[in-house]
Coordinates of C-alpha atoms in Angstrom, one line a residue:
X1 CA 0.0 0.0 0.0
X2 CA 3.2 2.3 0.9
X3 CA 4.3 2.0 -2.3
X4 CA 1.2 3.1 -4.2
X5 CA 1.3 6.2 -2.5
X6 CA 4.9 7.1 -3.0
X7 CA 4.6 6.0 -6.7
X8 CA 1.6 8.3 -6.7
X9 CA 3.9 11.5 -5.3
X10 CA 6.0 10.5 -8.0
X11 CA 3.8 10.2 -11.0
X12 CA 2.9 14.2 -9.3
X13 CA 6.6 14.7 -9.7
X14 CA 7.1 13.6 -13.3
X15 CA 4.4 16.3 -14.7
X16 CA 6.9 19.0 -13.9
X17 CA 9.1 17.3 -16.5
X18 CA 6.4 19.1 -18.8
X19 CA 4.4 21.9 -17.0
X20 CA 5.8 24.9 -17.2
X21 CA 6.6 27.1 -13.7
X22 CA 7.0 23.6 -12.0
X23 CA 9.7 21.8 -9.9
X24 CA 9.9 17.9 -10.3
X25 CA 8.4 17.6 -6.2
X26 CA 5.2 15.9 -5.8
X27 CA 3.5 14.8 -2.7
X28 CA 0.4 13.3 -1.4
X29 CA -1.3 13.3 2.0
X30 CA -3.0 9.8 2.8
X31 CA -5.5 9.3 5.8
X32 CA -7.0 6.2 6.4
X33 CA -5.7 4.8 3.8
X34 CA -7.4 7.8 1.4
X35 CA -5.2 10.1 -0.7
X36 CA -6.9 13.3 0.5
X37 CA -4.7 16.1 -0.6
X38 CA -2.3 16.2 -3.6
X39 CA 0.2 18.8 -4.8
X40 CA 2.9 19.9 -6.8
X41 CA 6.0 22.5 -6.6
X42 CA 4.3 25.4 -8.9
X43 CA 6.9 27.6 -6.7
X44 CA 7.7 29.4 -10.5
X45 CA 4.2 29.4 -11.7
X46 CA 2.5 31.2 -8.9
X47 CA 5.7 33.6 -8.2
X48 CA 5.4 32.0 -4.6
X49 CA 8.3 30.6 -2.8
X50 CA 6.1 28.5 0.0
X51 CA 4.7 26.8 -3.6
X52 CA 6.2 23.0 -2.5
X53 CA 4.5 20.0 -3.3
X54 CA 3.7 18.9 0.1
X55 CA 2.8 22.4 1.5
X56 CA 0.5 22.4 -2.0
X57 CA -0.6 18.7 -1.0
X58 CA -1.5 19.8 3.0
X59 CA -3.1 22.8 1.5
X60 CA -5.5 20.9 -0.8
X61 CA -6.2 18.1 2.1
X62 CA -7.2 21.2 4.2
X63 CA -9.3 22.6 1.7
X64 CA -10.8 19.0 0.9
X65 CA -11.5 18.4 4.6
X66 CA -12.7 22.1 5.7
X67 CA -10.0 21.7 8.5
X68 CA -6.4 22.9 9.7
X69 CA -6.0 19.9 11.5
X70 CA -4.1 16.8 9.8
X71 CA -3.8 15.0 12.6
X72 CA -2.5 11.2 12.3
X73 CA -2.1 11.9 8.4
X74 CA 0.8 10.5 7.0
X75 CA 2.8 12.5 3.6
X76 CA 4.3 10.9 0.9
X77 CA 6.9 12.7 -0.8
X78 CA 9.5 12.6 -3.7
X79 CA 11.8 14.7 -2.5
X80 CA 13.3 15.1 1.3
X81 CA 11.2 18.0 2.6
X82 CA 12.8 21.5 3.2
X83 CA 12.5 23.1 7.0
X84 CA 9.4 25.3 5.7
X85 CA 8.0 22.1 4.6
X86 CA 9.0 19.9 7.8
X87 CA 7.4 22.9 10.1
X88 CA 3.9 22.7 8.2
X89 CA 3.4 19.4 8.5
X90 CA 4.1 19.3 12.3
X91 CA 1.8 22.4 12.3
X92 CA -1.2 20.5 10.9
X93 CA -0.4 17.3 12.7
X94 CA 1.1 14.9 10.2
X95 CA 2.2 11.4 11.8
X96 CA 4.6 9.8 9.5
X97 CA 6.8 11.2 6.6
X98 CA 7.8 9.1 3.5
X99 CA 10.4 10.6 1.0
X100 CA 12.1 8.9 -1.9
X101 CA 14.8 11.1 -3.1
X102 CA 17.5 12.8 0.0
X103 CA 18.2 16.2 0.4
X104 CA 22.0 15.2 -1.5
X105 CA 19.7 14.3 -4.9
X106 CA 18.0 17.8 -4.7
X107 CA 20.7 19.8 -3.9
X108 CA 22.9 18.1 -7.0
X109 CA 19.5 18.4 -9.0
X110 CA 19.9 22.1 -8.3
X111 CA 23.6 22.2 -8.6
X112 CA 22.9 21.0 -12.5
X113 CA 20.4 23.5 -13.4
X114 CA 22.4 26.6 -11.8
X115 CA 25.4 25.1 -14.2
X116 CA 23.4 26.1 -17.0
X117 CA 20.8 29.0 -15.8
X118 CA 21.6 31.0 -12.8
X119 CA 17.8 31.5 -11.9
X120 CA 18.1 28.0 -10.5
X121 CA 20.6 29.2 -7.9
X122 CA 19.5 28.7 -4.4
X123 CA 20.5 31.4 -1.9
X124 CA 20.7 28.2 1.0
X125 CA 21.0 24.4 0.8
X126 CA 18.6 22.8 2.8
X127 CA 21.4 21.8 5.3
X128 CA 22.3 25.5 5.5
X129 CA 18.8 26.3 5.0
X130 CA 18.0 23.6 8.5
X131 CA 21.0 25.1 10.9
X132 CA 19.6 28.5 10.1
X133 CA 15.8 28.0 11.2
X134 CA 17.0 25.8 14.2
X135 CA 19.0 29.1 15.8
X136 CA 17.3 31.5 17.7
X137 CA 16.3 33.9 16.1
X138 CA 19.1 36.6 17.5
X139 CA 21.8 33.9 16.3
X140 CA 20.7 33.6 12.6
X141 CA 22.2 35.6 10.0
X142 CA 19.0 37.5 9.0
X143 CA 18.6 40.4 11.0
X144 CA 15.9 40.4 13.3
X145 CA 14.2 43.1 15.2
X146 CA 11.9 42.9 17.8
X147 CA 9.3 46.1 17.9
X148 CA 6.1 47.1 19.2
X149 CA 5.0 44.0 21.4
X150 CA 3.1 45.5 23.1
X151 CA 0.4 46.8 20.7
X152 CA 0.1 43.1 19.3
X153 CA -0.5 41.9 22.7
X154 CA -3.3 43.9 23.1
X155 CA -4.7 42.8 20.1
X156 CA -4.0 39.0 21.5
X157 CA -5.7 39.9 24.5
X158 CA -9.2 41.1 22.4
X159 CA -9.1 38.1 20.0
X160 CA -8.9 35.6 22.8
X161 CA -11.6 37.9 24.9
X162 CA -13.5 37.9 21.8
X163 CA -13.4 34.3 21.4
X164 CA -13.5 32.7 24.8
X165 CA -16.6 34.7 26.2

């Protein structure tokens, strides 16, 4: 059954090799032995970076289900997923991630296309890309700047007022 589903985020995967805007990453989210979301990296085609396959693929499962909640779903994946993608699906409550190629095979998938178009450049690896989003935020090498914490704290305090009366 495993291997349906993996050569289901694949078969996603291999449509890139033809759609335009596209990135060869496909991924499906399977409950109960259901595919209930699908996606694919259209990072390109909808000029939006968070565009993965599997955030595309929790998105639609969300959508599907009317919920935020993935709890006990489990994500098939053809690609090792990226930080960004690793933190959605522990925000929506995925239980167990399957991935058939590493981080290695992307990062020398991306090494080739930069060889012959600089757009494919990435500005971090998704090593680099992992020690940065583990720091705290102070230690990181974006700057960071705290400000105004206290005006979004009042506005914490009305939605919870708002919500819990």
């Amino acid at each position: 059954m495993q291997e349906k589903f993996m050569a289901r985020a694949i078969e996603i995967a291999r449509e890139s090799v033809d759609t335009p805007g596209t990135l060869p990453y496909g991924a499906v989210v399977v409950k109960d032995g259901e595919i209930i979301g699908e996606g694919l990296n259209r990072s390109y085609a909808n000029s939006d970076p968070t565009s993965h396959g599997e955030v595309e693929a929790i998105r639609d499962a969300c959508k599907r289900l009317s919920a935020t909640s993935l709890k006990g779903a489990d994500l098939y994946t053809s690609g090792e997923p990226c930080s960004m993608c690793v933190a959605a699906m522990y925000q929506v409550g995925i239980a167990r991630l399957f991935y058939a190629g590493e981080t290695a095979d992307s990062a020398a998938f991306f090494q080739r296309l930069a060889a012959h178009d600089p757009k494919w450049a990435r500005s971090l690896n998704n090593q680099q890309l992992r020690q940065q989003v583990g720091l705290p935020v102070g230690e990181r090498d974006m700057v960071s700047q705290q400000m105004m914490r206290e005006d979004i704290l009042a506005v914490y305090d009305a939605f919870a007022d708002r919500h819990t009366s």
